[in-house]
mmCIF file with all atom_site columns, C-alpha atoms in Angstrom:
data_model
loop_
_atom_site.group_PDB
_atom_site.id
_atom_site.type_symbol
_atom_site.label_atom_id
_atom_site.label_alt_id
_atom_site.label_comp_id
_atom_site.label_asym_id
_atom_site.label_entity_id
_atom_site.label_seq_id
_atom_site.pdbx_PDB_ins_code
_atom_site.Cartn_x
_atom_site.Cartn_y
_atom_site.Cartn_z
_atom_site.occupancy
_atom_site.B_iso_or_equiv
_atom_site.pdbx_formal_charge
_atom_site.auth_seq_id
_atom_site.auth_comp_id
_atom_site.auth_asym_id
_atom_site.auth_atom_id
_atom_site.pdbx_PDB_model_num
ATOM 1   C CA . GLU A 1 1   ? -0.067  -0.053 -0.083 1.00 0.00 ? 136 GLU A CA 1
ATOM 2   C CA . PRO A 1 2   ? 1.451   3.431  -0.883 1.00 0.00 ? 137 PRO A CA 1
ATOM 3   C CA . GLU A 1 3   ? 2.574   5.557  2.038  1.00 0.00 ? 138 GLU A CA 1
ATOM 4   C CA . VAL A 1 4   ? 3.956   8.883  2.904  1.00 0.00 ? 139 VAL A CA 1
ATOM 5   C CA . THR A 1 5   ? 7.584   8.588  4.183  1.00 0.00 ? 140 THR A CA 1
ATOM 6   C CA . GLN A 1 6   ? 9.420   11.007 6.245  1.00 0.00 ? 141 GLN A CA 1
ATOM 7   C CA . THR A 1 7   ? 13.173  11.445 7.051  1.00 0.00 ? 142 THR A CA 1
ATOM 8   C CA . PRO A 1 8   ? 14.665  11.916 9.511  1.00 0.00 ? 143 PRO A CA 1
ATOM 9   C CA . SER A 1 9   ? 12.560  10.058 12.167 1.00 0.00 ? 144 SER A CA 1
ATOM 10  C CA . HIS A 1 10  ? 14.369  12.337 14.794 1.00 0.00 ? 145 HIS A CA 1
ATOM 11  C CA . GLN A 1 11  ? 16.627  15.115 14.542 1.00 0.00 ? 146 GLN A CA 1
ATOM 12  C CA . VAL A 1 12  ? 18.435  17.049 17.216 1.00 0.00 ? 147 VAL A CA 1
ATOM 13  C CA . THR A 1 13  ? 19.825  20.523 16.600 1.00 0.00 ? 148 THR A CA 1
ATOM 14  C CA . GLN A 1 14  ? 21.220  23.438 18.167 1.00 0.00 ? 149 GLN A CA 1
ATOM 15  C CA . MET A 1 15  ? 19.259  26.625 18.358 1.00 0.00 ? 150 MET A CA 1
ATOM 16  C CA . GLY A 1 16  ? 19.952  28.834 15.446 1.00 0.00 ? 151 GLY A CA 1
ATOM 17  C CA . GLN A 1 17  ? 20.822  26.056 13.045 1.00 0.00 ? 152 GLN A CA 1
ATOM 18  C CA . GLU A 1 18  ? 19.057  25.291 9.784  1.00 0.00 ? 153 GLU A CA 1
ATOM 19  C CA . VAL A 1 19  ? 17.018  22.322 9.532  1.00 0.00 ? 154 VAL A CA 1
ATOM 20  C CA . ILE A 1 20  ? 15.522  20.370 6.399  1.00 0.00 ? 155 ILE A CA 1
ATOM 21  C CA . LEU A 1 21  ? 12.782  17.770 6.888  1.00 0.00 ? 156 LEU A CA 1
ATOM 22  C CA . ARG A 1 22  ? 12.077  15.618 3.929  1.00 0.00 ? 157 ARG A CA 1
ATOM 23  C CA . CYS A 1 23  ? 8.968   13.888 2.787  1.00 0.00 ? 158 CYS A CA 1
ATOM 24  C CA . VAL A 1 24  ? 8.076   11.688 -0.025 1.00 0.00 ? 159 VAL A CA 1
ATOM 25  C CA . PRO A 1 25  ? 4.308   11.996 -0.634 1.00 0.00 ? 160 PRO A CA 1
ATOM 26  C CA . ILE A 1 26  ? 2.189   9.359  -2.397 1.00 0.00 ? 161 ILE A CA 1
ATOM 27  C CA . SER A 1 27  ? 3.152   9.456  -6.021 1.00 0.00 ? 162 SER A CA 1
ATOM 28  C CA . ASN A 1 28  ? -0.191  10.362 -7.633 1.00 0.00 ? 163 ASN A CA 1
ATOM 29  C CA . HIS A 1 29  ? -1.162  12.877 -4.943 1.00 0.00 ? 164 HIS A CA 1
ATOM 30  C CA . LEU A 1 30  ? -1.672  16.452 -5.814 1.00 0.00 ? 165 LEU A CA 1
ATOM 31  C CA . TYR A 1 31  ? -1.855  18.427 -2.531 1.00 0.00 ? 166 TYR A CA 1
ATOM 32  C CA . PHE A 1 32  ? 0.828   18.389 0.132  1.00 0.00 ? 167 PHE A CA 1
ATOM 33  C CA . TYR A 1 33  ? 0.896   19.646 3.653  1.00 0.00 ? 168 TYR A CA 1
ATOM 34  C CA . TRP A 1 34  ? 2.999   20.160 6.688  1.00 0.00 ? 169 TRP A CA 1
ATOM 35  C CA . TYR A 1 35  ? 1.570   19.916 10.157 1.00 0.00 ? 170 TYR A CA 1
ATOM 36  C CA . ARG A 1 36  ? 3.327   19.971 13.586 1.00 0.00 ? 171 ARG A CA 1
ATOM 37  C CA . GLN A 1 37  ? 2.428   18.717 16.983 1.00 0.00 ? 172 GLN A CA 1
ATOM 38  C CA . ILE A 1 38  ? 4.023   20.115 19.960 1.00 0.00 ? 173 ILE A CA 1
ATOM 39  C CA . LEU A 1 39  ? 4.156   17.752 22.812 1.00 0.00 ? 174 LEU A CA 1
ATOM 40  C CA . GLY A 1 40  ? 0.706   17.461 24.488 1.00 0.00 ? 175 GLY A CA 1
ATOM 41  C CA . GLN A 1 41  ? -0.878  19.950 22.169 1.00 0.00 ? 176 GLN A CA 1
ATOM 42  C CA . LYS A 1 42  ? -3.103  19.726 19.135 1.00 0.00 ? 177 LYS A CA 1
ATOM 43  C CA . VAL A 1 43  ? -2.050  18.906 15.493 1.00 0.00 ? 178 VAL A CA 1
ATOM 44  C CA . GLU A 1 44  ? -1.472  22.427 13.875 1.00 0.00 ? 179 GLU A CA 1
ATOM 45  C CA . PHE A 1 45  ? -1.591  23.289 10.282 1.00 0.00 ? 180 PHE A CA 1
ATOM 46  C CA . LEU A 1 46  ? 1.569   24.913 8.916  1.00 0.00 ? 181 LEU A CA 1
ATOM 47  C CA . VAL A 1 47  ? 1.188   25.138 5.000  1.00 0.00 ? 182 VAL A CA 1
ATOM 48  C CA . SER A 1 48  ? -0.445  23.463 2.021  1.00 0.00 ? 183 SER A CA 1
ATOM 49  C CA . PHE A 1 49  ? 1.198   23.218 -1.316 1.00 0.00 ? 184 PHE A CA 1
ATOM 50  C CA . TYR A 1 50  ? -0.324  22.602 -4.853 1.00 0.00 ? 185 TYR A CA 1
ATOM 51  C CA . ASN A 1 51  ? 0.926   22.973 -8.276 1.00 0.00 ? 186 ASN A CA 1
ATOM 52  C CA . ASN A 1 52  ? 4.426   23.883 -7.231 1.00 0.00 ? 187 ASN A CA 1
ATOM 53  C CA . GLU A 1 53  ? 3.330   26.834 -4.961 1.00 0.00 ? 188 GLU A CA 1
ATOM 54  C CA . ILE A 1 54  ? 1.978   27.528 -1.496 1.00 0.00 ? 189 ILE A CA 1
ATOM 55  C CA . SER A 1 55  ? -1.895  27.539 -1.556 1.00 0.00 ? 190 SER A CA 1
ATOM 56  C CA . GLU A 1 56  ? -2.453  28.358 2.195  1.00 0.00 ? 191 GLU A CA 1
ATOM 57  C CA . LYS A 1 57  ? -0.173  28.932 5.208  1.00 0.00 ? 192 LYS A CA 1
ATOM 58  C CA . SER A 1 58  ? -0.847  29.471 8.929  1.00 0.00 ? 193 SER A CA 1
ATOM 59  C CA . GLU A 1 59  ? 0.504   32.394 11.168 1.00 0.00 ? 194 GLU A CA 1
ATOM 60  C CA . ILE A 1 60  ? 3.035   29.845 12.428 1.00 0.00 ? 195 ILE A CA 1
ATOM 61  C CA . PHE A 1 61  ? 4.663   29.580 9.050  1.00 0.00 ? 196 PHE A CA 1
ATOM 62  C CA . ASP A 1 62  ? 6.658   32.828 9.082  1.00 0.00 ? 197 ASP A CA 1
ATOM 63  C CA . ASP A 1 63  ? 9.776   33.844 7.187  1.00 0.00 ? 198 ASP A CA 1
ATOM 64  C CA . GLN A 1 64  ? 11.820  31.343 8.974  1.00 0.00 ? 199 GLN A CA 1
ATOM 65  C CA . PHE A 1 65  ? 9.870   28.496 7.298  1.00 0.00 ? 200 PHE A CA 1
ATOM 66  C CA . SER A 1 66  ? 9.986   27.554 3.658  1.00 0.00 ? 201 SER A CA 1
ATOM 67  C CA . VAL A 1 67  ? 8.842   24.501 1.555  1.00 0.00 ? 202 VAL A CA 1
ATOM 68  C CA . GLU A 1 68  ? 10.001  23.127 -1.626 1.00 0.00 ? 203 GLU A CA 1
ATOM 69  C CA . ARG A 1 69  ? 9.371   20.278 -4.058 1.00 0.00 ? 204 ARG A CA 1
ATOM 70  C CA . PRO A 1 70  ? 12.714  20.208 -5.854 1.00 0.00 ? 205 PRO A CA 1
ATOM 71  C CA . ASP A 1 71  ? 12.491  17.127 -7.943 1.00 0.00 ? 206 ASP A CA 1
ATOM 72  C CA . GLY A 1 72  ? 8.821   15.978 -8.453 1.00 0.00 ? 207 GLY A CA 1
ATOM 73  C CA . SER A 1 73  ? 8.992   13.455 -5.698 1.00 0.00 ? 208 SER A CA 1
ATOM 74  C CA . ASN A 1 74  ? 10.378  15.010 -2.504 1.00 0.00 ? 209 ASN A CA 1
ATOM 75  C CA . PHE A 1 75  ? 8.546   17.714 -0.474 1.00 0.00 ? 210 PHE A CA 1
ATOM 76  C CA . THR A 1 76  ? 10.792  19.515 2.019  1.00 0.00 ? 211 THR A CA 1
ATOM 77  C CA . LEU A 1 77  ? 10.156  21.786 4.926  1.00 0.00 ? 212 LEU A CA 1
ATOM 78  C CA . LYS A 1 78  ? 13.109  24.106 5.829  1.00 0.00 ? 213 LYS A CA 1
ATOM 79  C CA . ILE A 1 79  ? 13.539  26.048 9.077  1.00 0.00 ? 214 ILE A CA 1
ATOM 80  C CA . ARG A 1 80  ? 16.342  28.660 8.609  1.00 0.00 ? 215 ARG A CA 1
ATOM 81  C CA . SER A 1 81  ? 17.226  29.410 12.093 1.00 0.00 ? 216 SER A CA 1
ATOM 82  C CA . THR A 1 82  ? 15.541  27.136 14.695 1.00 0.00 ? 217 THR A CA 1
ATOM 83  C CA . LYS A 1 83  ? 14.290  28.243 18.002 1.00 0.00 ? 218 LYS A CA 1
ATOM 84  C CA . LEU A 1 84  ? 13.530  26.258 21.173 1.00 0.00 ? 219 LEU A CA 1
ATOM 85  C CA . GLU A 1 85  ? 9.797   26.583 20.473 1.00 0.00 ? 220 GLU A CA 1
ATOM 86  C CA . ASP A 1 86  ? 10.158  24.908 17.092 1.00 0.00 ? 221 ASP A CA 1
ATOM 87  C CA . SER A 1 87  ? 10.648  21.549 18.957 1.00 0.00 ? 222 SER A CA 1
ATOM 88  C CA . ALA A 1 88  ? 7.848   19.384 17.895 1.00 0.00 ? 223 ALA A CA 1
ATOM 89  C CA . MET A 1 89  ? 6.748   16.367 15.725 1.00 0.00 ? 224 MET A CA 1
ATOM 90  C CA . TYR A 1 90  ? 6.395   17.515 12.101 1.00 0.00 ? 225 TYR A CA 1
ATOM 91  C CA . PHE A 1 91  ? 3.983   15.511 10.026 1.00 0.00 ? 226 PHE A CA 1
ATOM 92  C CA . CYS A 1 92  ? 3.843   15.442 6.248  1.00 0.00 ? 227 CYS A CA 1
ATOM 93  C CA . ALA A 1 93  ? 0.609   14.668 4.517  1.00 0.00 ? 228 ALA A CA 1
ATOM 94  C CA . SER A 1 94  ? -0.710  14.359 1.089  1.00 0.00 ? 229 SER A CA 1
ATOM 95  C CA . THR A 1 95  ? -3.930  13.871 -0.709 1.00 0.00 ? 230 THR A CA 1
ATOM 96  C CA . ARG A 1 96  ? -5.262  13.515 -4.161 1.00 0.00 ? 231 ARG A CA 1
ATOM 97  C CA . THR A 1 97  ? -8.803  14.446 -4.345 1.00 0.00 ? 232 THR A CA 1
ATOM 98  C CA . SER A 1 98  ? -10.330 11.888 -2.071 1.00 0.00 ? 233 SER A CA 1
ATOM 99  C CA . GLY A 1 99  ? -10.954 14.041 0.820  1.00 0.00 ? 234 GLY A CA 1
ATOM 100 C CA . GLU A 1 100 ? -8.677  12.067 3.040  1.00 0.00 ? 235 GLU A CA 1
ATOM 101 C CA . LEU A 1 101 ? -5.243  13.118 4.298  1.00 0.00 ? 236 LEU A CA 1
ATOM 102 C CA . PHE A 1 102 ? -2.518  10.451 4.340  1.00 0.00 ? 237 PHE A CA 1
ATOM 103 C CA . PHE A 1 103 ? 0.162   11.206 6.984  1.00 0.00 ? 238 PHE A CA 1
ATOM 104 C CA . GLY A 1 104 ? 3.665   10.105 7.342  1.00 0.00 ? 239 GLY A CA 1
ATOM 105 C CA . GLU A 1 105 ? 4.933   8.760  10.593 1.00 0.00 ? 240 GLU A CA 1
ATOM 106 C CA . GLY A 1 106 ? 6.426   12.209 11.522 1.00 0.00 ? 241 GLY A CA 1
ATOM 107 C CA . SER A 1 107 ? 9.903   13.689 12.238 1.00 0.00 ? 242 SER A CA 1
ATOM 108 C CA . ARG A 1 108 ? 10.585  14.601 15.732 1.00 0.00 ? 243 ARG A CA 1
ATOM 109 C CA . LEU A 1 109 ? 12.684  17.889 15.910 1.00 0.00 ? 244 LEU A CA 1
ATOM 110 C CA . THR A 1 110 ? 14.404  18.644 19.203 1.00 0.00 ? 245 THR A CA 1
ATOM 111 C CA . VAL A 1 111 ? 16.049  22.080 19.499 1.00 0.00 ? 246 VAL A CA 1
ATOM 112 C CA . LEU A 1 112 ? 18.684  22.520 22.192 1.00 0.00 ? 247 LEU A CA 1
ATOM 113 C CA . ALA B 2 1   ? -13.850 29.924 10.455 1.00 0.00 ? 190 ALA B CA 1
ATOM 114 C CA . GLN B 2 2   ? -13.846 26.252 11.334 1.00 0.00 ? 191 GLN B CA 1
ATOM 115 C CA . SER B 2 3   ? -12.755 24.607 14.560 1.00 0.00 ? 192 SER B CA 1
ATOM 116 C CA . VAL B 2 4   ? -13.444 21.312 16.456 1.00 0.00 ? 193 VAL B CA 1
ATOM 117 C CA . THR B 2 5   ? -13.666 20.826 20.190 1.00 0.00 ? 194 THR B CA 1
ATOM 118 C CA . GLN B 2 6   ? -13.012 17.455 21.816 1.00 0.00 ? 195 GLN B CA 1
ATOM 119 C CA . LEU B 2 7   ? -14.323 17.125 25.277 1.00 0.00 ? 196 LEU B CA 1
ATOM 120 C CA . GLY B 2 8   ? -12.206 15.168 27.643 1.00 0.00 ? 197 GLY B CA 1
ATOM 121 C CA . SER B 2 9   ? -8.467  14.963 26.937 1.00 0.00 ? 198 SER B CA 1
ATOM 122 C CA . HIS B 2 10  ? -8.239  11.604 28.741 1.00 0.00 ? 199 HIS B CA 1
ATOM 123 C CA . VAL B 2 11  ? -10.846 8.839  28.680 1.00 0.00 ? 200 VAL B CA 1
ATOM 124 C CA . SER B 2 12  ? -10.637 5.494  30.366 1.00 0.00 ? 201 SER B CA 1
ATOM 125 C CA . VAL B 2 13  ? -12.793 2.514  29.655 1.00 0.00 ? 202 VAL B CA 1
ATOM 126 C CA . SER B 2 14  ? -12.988 -1.140 30.796 1.00 0.00 ? 203 SER B CA 1
ATOM 127 C CA . GLU B 2 15  ? -12.123 -3.688 28.123 1.00 0.00 ? 204 GLU B CA 1
ATOM 128 C CA . GLY B 2 16  ? -15.420 -4.710 26.584 1.00 0.00 ? 205 GLY B CA 1
ATOM 129 C CA . ALA B 2 17  ? -17.192 -1.427 27.543 1.00 0.00 ? 206 ALA B CA 1
ATOM 130 C CA . LEU B 2 18  ? -18.511 1.125  25.300 1.00 0.00 ? 207 LEU B CA 1
ATOM 131 C CA . VAL B 2 19  ? -16.186 3.844  23.997 1.00 0.00 ? 208 VAL B CA 1
ATOM 132 C CA . LEU B 2 20  ? -17.555 7.344  23.484 1.00 0.00 ? 209 LEU B CA 1
ATOM 133 C CA . LEU B 2 21  ? -15.253 9.996  22.378 1.00 0.00 ? 210 LEU B CA 1
ATOM 134 C CA . ARG B 2 22  ? -16.869 13.485 21.876 1.00 0.00 ? 211 ARG B CA 1
ATOM 135 C CA . CYS B 2 23  ? -16.301 16.024 19.068 1.00 0.00 ? 212 CYS B CA 1
ATOM 136 C CA . ASN B 2 24  ? -18.255 19.201 18.365 1.00 0.00 ? 213 ASN B CA 1
ATOM 137 C CA . TYR B 2 25  ? -17.497 21.305 15.398 1.00 0.00 ? 214 TYR B CA 1
ATOM 138 C CA . SER B 2 26  ? -18.005 24.885 14.332 1.00 0.00 ? 215 SER B CA 1
ATOM 139 C CA . SER B 2 27  ? -18.213 25.562 10.510 1.00 0.00 ? 216 SER B CA 1
ATOM 140 C CA . SER B 2 28  ? -19.717 28.319 8.466  1.00 0.00 ? 217 SER B CA 1
ATOM 141 C CA . VAL B 2 29  ? -20.284 25.925 5.608  1.00 0.00 ? 218 VAL B CA 1
ATOM 142 C CA . PRO B 2 30  ? -21.418 22.194 5.437  1.00 0.00 ? 219 PRO B CA 1
ATOM 143 C CA . PRO B 2 31  ? -18.468 20.460 6.947  1.00 0.00 ? 220 PRO B CA 1
ATOM 144 C CA . TYR B 2 32  ? -16.423 17.440 6.064  1.00 0.00 ? 221 TYR B CA 1
ATOM 145 C CA . LEU B 2 33  ? -15.604 15.586 9.261  1.00 0.00 ? 222 LEU B CA 1
ATOM 146 C CA . PHE B 2 34  ? -12.910 13.104 10.109 1.00 0.00 ? 223 PHE B CA 1
ATOM 147 C CA . TRP B 2 35  ? -11.654 10.950 12.995 1.00 0.00 ? 224 TRP B CA 1
ATOM 148 C CA . TYR B 2 36  ? -7.915  10.026 12.929 1.00 0.00 ? 225 TYR B CA 1
ATOM 149 C CA . VAL B 2 37  ? -6.139  7.767  15.350 1.00 0.00 ? 226 VAL B CA 1
ATOM 150 C CA . GLN B 2 38  ? -2.543  7.975  16.371 1.00 0.00 ? 227 GLN B CA 1
ATOM 151 C CA . TYR B 2 39  ? -0.784  5.056  17.946 1.00 0.00 ? 228 TYR B CA 1
ATOM 152 C CA . PRO B 2 40  ? 2.509   5.621  19.751 1.00 0.00 ? 229 PRO B CA 1
ATOM 153 C CA . ASN B 2 41  ? 5.317   6.701  17.705 1.00 0.00 ? 230 ASN B CA 1
ATOM 154 C CA . GLN B 2 42  ? 3.160   6.493  14.611 1.00 0.00 ? 231 GLN B CA 1
ATOM 155 C CA . GLY B 2 43  ? 1.427   8.935  12.128 1.00 0.00 ? 232 GLY B CA 1
ATOM 156 C CA . LEU B 2 44  ? -2.172  9.744  12.029 1.00 0.00 ? 233 LEU B CA 1
ATOM 157 C CA . GLN B 2 45  ? -4.455  7.063  10.506 1.00 0.00 ? 234 GLN B CA 1
ATOM 158 C CA . LEU B 2 46  ? -7.856  7.714  9.093  1.00 0.00 ? 235 LEU B CA 1
ATOM 159 C CA . LEU B 2 47  ? -10.602 5.837  11.018 1.00 0.00 ? 236 LEU B CA 1
ATOM 160 C CA . LEU B 2 48  ? -13.580 7.302  9.260  1.00 0.00 ? 237 LEU B CA 1
ATOM 161 C CA . LYS B 2 49  ? -14.933 10.395 7.425  1.00 0.00 ? 238 LYS B CA 1
ATOM 162 C CA . TYR B 2 50  ? -18.305 12.153 6.852  1.00 0.00 ? 239 TYR B CA 1
ATOM 163 C CA . THR B 2 51  ? -18.671 13.776 3.567  1.00 0.00 ? 240 THR B CA 1
ATOM 164 C CA . SER B 2 52  ? -22.326 14.701 3.395  1.00 0.00 ? 241 SER B CA 1
ATOM 165 C CA . ALA B 2 53  ? -23.642 11.197 2.589  1.00 0.00 ? 242 ALA B CA 1
ATOM 166 C CA . ALA B 2 54  ? -25.091 8.901  5.261  1.00 0.00 ? 243 ALA B CA 1
ATOM 167 C CA . THR B 2 55  ? -25.015 10.621 8.705  1.00 0.00 ? 244 THR B CA 1
ATOM 168 C CA . LEU B 2 56  ? -23.924 7.341  10.411 1.00 0.00 ? 245 LEU B CA 1
ATOM 169 C CA . VAL B 2 57  ? -20.518 6.532  9.225  1.00 0.00 ? 246 VAL B CA 1
ATOM 170 C CA . LYS B 2 58  ? -18.760 3.222  9.798  1.00 0.00 ? 247 LYS B CA 1
ATOM 171 C CA . GLY B 2 59  ? -14.942 3.113  9.948  1.00 0.00 ? 248 GLY B CA 1
ATOM 172 C CA . ILE B 2 60  ? -12.162 0.612  10.520 1.00 0.00 ? 249 ILE B CA 1
ATOM 173 C CA . ASN B 2 61  ? -11.693 -1.529 13.744 1.00 0.00 ? 250 ASN B CA 1
ATOM 174 C CA . GLY B 2 62  ? -15.354 -1.399 14.633 1.00 0.00 ? 251 GLY B CA 1
ATOM 175 C CA . PHE B 2 63  ? -15.622 2.335  15.129 1.00 0.00 ? 252 PHE B CA 1
ATOM 176 C CA . GLU B 2 64  ? -18.383 4.461  13.841 1.00 0.00 ? 253 GLU B CA 1
ATOM 177 C CA . ALA B 2 65  ? -19.638 8.147  14.286 1.00 0.00 ? 254 ALA B CA 1
ATOM 178 C CA . GLU B 2 66  ? -22.909 9.913  13.791 1.00 0.00 ? 255 GLU B CA 1
ATOM 179 C CA . PHE B 2 67  ? -23.129 13.407 12.214 1.00 0.00 ? 256 PHE B CA 1
ATOM 180 C CA . LYS B 2 68  ? -25.797 15.469 14.118 1.00 0.00 ? 257 LYS B CA 1
ATOM 181 C CA . LYS B 2 69  ? -26.299 18.801 12.477 1.00 0.00 ? 258 LYS B CA 1
ATOM 182 C CA . SER B 2 70  ? -28.687 19.955 15.216 1.00 0.00 ? 259 SER B CA 1
ATOM 183 C CA . GLU B 2 71  ? -26.098 19.429 17.822 1.00 0.00 ? 260 GLU B CA 1
ATOM 184 C CA . THR B 2 72  ? -23.097 20.248 15.605 1.00 0.00 ? 261 THR B CA 1
ATOM 185 C CA . SER B 2 73  ? -21.562 16.982 16.910 1.00 0.00 ? 262 SER B CA 1
ATOM 186 C CA . PHE B 2 74  ? -19.613 13.978 15.383 1.00 0.00 ? 263 PHE B CA 1
ATOM 187 C CA . HIS B 2 75  ? -19.033 11.606 18.356 1.00 0.00 ? 264 HIS B CA 1
ATOM 188 C CA . LEU B 2 76  ? -16.940 8.489  17.816 1.00 0.00 ? 265 LEU B CA 1
ATOM 189 C CA . THR B 2 77  ? -18.207 5.219  19.364 1.00 0.00 ? 266 THR B CA 1
ATOM 190 C CA . LYS B 2 78  ? -17.318 1.603  19.525 1.00 0.00 ? 267 LYS B CA 1
ATOM 191 C CA . PRO B 2 79  ? -19.626 -0.860 21.273 1.00 0.00 ? 268 PRO B CA 1
ATOM 192 C CA . SER B 2 80  ? -16.794 -2.928 22.862 1.00 0.00 ? 269 SER B CA 1
ATOM 193 C CA . ALA B 2 81  ? -13.381 -1.577 23.794 1.00 0.00 ? 270 ALA B CA 1
ATOM 194 C CA . HIS B 2 82  ? -10.228 -3.694 22.973 1.00 0.00 ? 271 HIS B CA 1
ATOM 195 C CA . MET B 2 83  ? -6.885  -3.357 24.551 1.00 0.00 ? 272 MET B CA 1
ATOM 196 C CA . SER B 2 84  ? -5.583  -2.484 20.913 1.00 0.00 ? 273 SER B CA 1
ATOM 197 C CA . ASP B 2 85  ? -7.737  0.633  20.881 1.00 0.00 ? 274 ASP B CA 1
ATOM 198 C CA . ALA B 2 86  ? -5.641  2.333  23.320 1.00 0.00 ? 275 ALA B CA 1
ATOM 199 C CA . ALA B 2 87  ? -4.201  5.461  21.381 1.00 0.00 ? 276 ALA B CA 1
ATOM 200 C CA . GLU B 2 88  ? -4.793  9.110  20.821 1.00 0.00 ? 277 GLU B CA 1
ATOM 201 C CA . TYR B 2 89  ? -7.868  10.169 18.768 1.00 0.00 ? 278 TYR B CA 1
ATOM 202 C CA . PHE B 2 90  ? -8.169  13.338 16.817 1.00 0.00 ? 279 PHE B CA 1
ATOM 203 C CA . CYS B 2 91  ? -11.501 14.861 15.322 1.00 0.00 ? 280 CYS B CA 1
ATOM 204 C CA . ALA B 2 92  ? -10.916 16.997 12.287 1.00 0.00 ? 281 ALA B CA 1
ATOM 205 C CA . VAL B 2 93  ? -12.836 19.326 10.123 1.00 0.00 ? 282 VAL B CA 1
ATOM 206 C CA . SER B 2 94  ? -12.404 20.781 6.614  1.00 0.00 ? 283 SER B CA 1
ATOM 207 C CA . GLU B 2 95  ? -14.341 23.034 4.515  1.00 0.00 ? 284 GLU B CA 1
ATOM 208 C CA . SER B 2 96  ? -13.554 21.409 1.152  1.00 0.00 ? 285 SER B CA 1
ATOM 209 C CA . PRO B 2 97  ? -10.935 18.618 1.382  1.00 0.00 ? 286 PRO B CA 1
ATOM 210 C CA . ASN B 2 98  ? -11.176 17.833 -2.266 1.00 0.00 ? 287 ASN B CA 1
ATOM 211 C CA . THR B 2 99  ? -9.670  21.095 -3.178 1.00 0.00 ? 288 THR B CA 1
ATOM 212 C CA . GLY B 2 100 ? -6.842  20.980 -0.758 1.00 0.00 ? 289 GLY B CA 1
ATOM 213 C CA . ASN B 2 101 ? -8.258  23.060 1.969  1.00 0.00 ? 290 ASN B CA 1
ATOM 214 C CA . GLN B 2 102 ? -6.564  22.647 5.349  1.00 0.00 ? 291 GLN B CA 1
ATOM 215 C CA . PHE B 2 103 ? -7.878  20.365 8.032  1.00 0.00 ? 292 PHE B CA 1
ATOM 216 C CA . TYR B 2 104 ? -8.446  21.727 11.485 1.00 0.00 ? 293 TYR B CA 1
ATOM 217 C CA . PHE B 2 105 ? -7.740  19.250 14.291 1.00 0.00 ? 294 PHE B CA 1
ATOM 218 C CA . GLY B 2 106 ? -9.018  19.101 17.746 1.00 0.00 ? 295 GLY B CA 1
ATOM 219 C CA . THR B 2 107 ? -6.632  18.724 20.891 1.00 0.00 ? 296 THR B CA 1
ATOM 220 C CA . GLY B 2 108 ? -6.953  14.978 20.926 1.00 0.00 ? 297 GLY B CA 1
ATOM 221 C CA . THR B 2 109 ? -8.369  12.358 23.365 1.00 0.00 ? 298 THR B CA 1
ATOM 222 C CA . SER B 2 110 ? -6.244  9.851  24.820 1.00 0.00 ? 299 SER B CA 1
ATOM 223 C CA . LEU B 2 111 ? -7.961  6.642  25.284 1.00 0.00 ? 300 LEU B CA 1
ATOM 224 C CA . THR B 2 112 ? -6.883  4.126  27.824 1.00 0.00 ? 301 THR B CA 1
ATOM 225 C CA . VAL B 2 113 ? -8.435  0.546  28.066 1.00 0.00 ? 302 VAL B CA 1
ATOM 226 C CA . ILE B 2 114 ? -8.200  -1.094 31.360 1.00 0.00 ? 303 ILE B CA 1
ATOM 227 C CA . PRO B 2 115 ? -7.997  -4.914 31.297 1.00 0.00 ? 304 PRO B CA 1
#
């Protein structure tokens, strides 16, 4: 069964460092998303991406964040200068038009 | 604006007992509603979805949910809890998922099943 894959599963970084989280969505999907979940809190929307551009983003998704689909298969989330409060589980998701989001297993980011 | 509220961040039931996880939604348009489950160290997995067809929706693992417009609710139930049901459950709403609109998630309910 096709699935969304994310790497790395866990990354530890120093505050101020750049981080890139990678996702491979399901191959025939058209819409791509990043969500995050701070420990003990709700799953929060960051950004959606369609047709090689951002279609919607939340207030969380400020200038420190960027997304890219560099090669038609990967979908990356970059955090330019990480802060302590960026520590969270980051989930990538994708969908075609079925109305169902398919999630990856997440990348846990720990900022020290 | 859309949102969901999940009442009860923690629910404990005995094995074999009824599971009831509550979700109320707010939406300015006819909503699409979802329940996702998250097992430890895993991603979110779809349990079931309501997309304006039958109001009683059956999902995987014996779960079902009923859309009640008058109560703006979409509670999740299962007649008989199993130990393997212990997980985090999230209710979500979307305005139009088929066009890539974002999903809004609740804060989640952690289900514990007592042997």
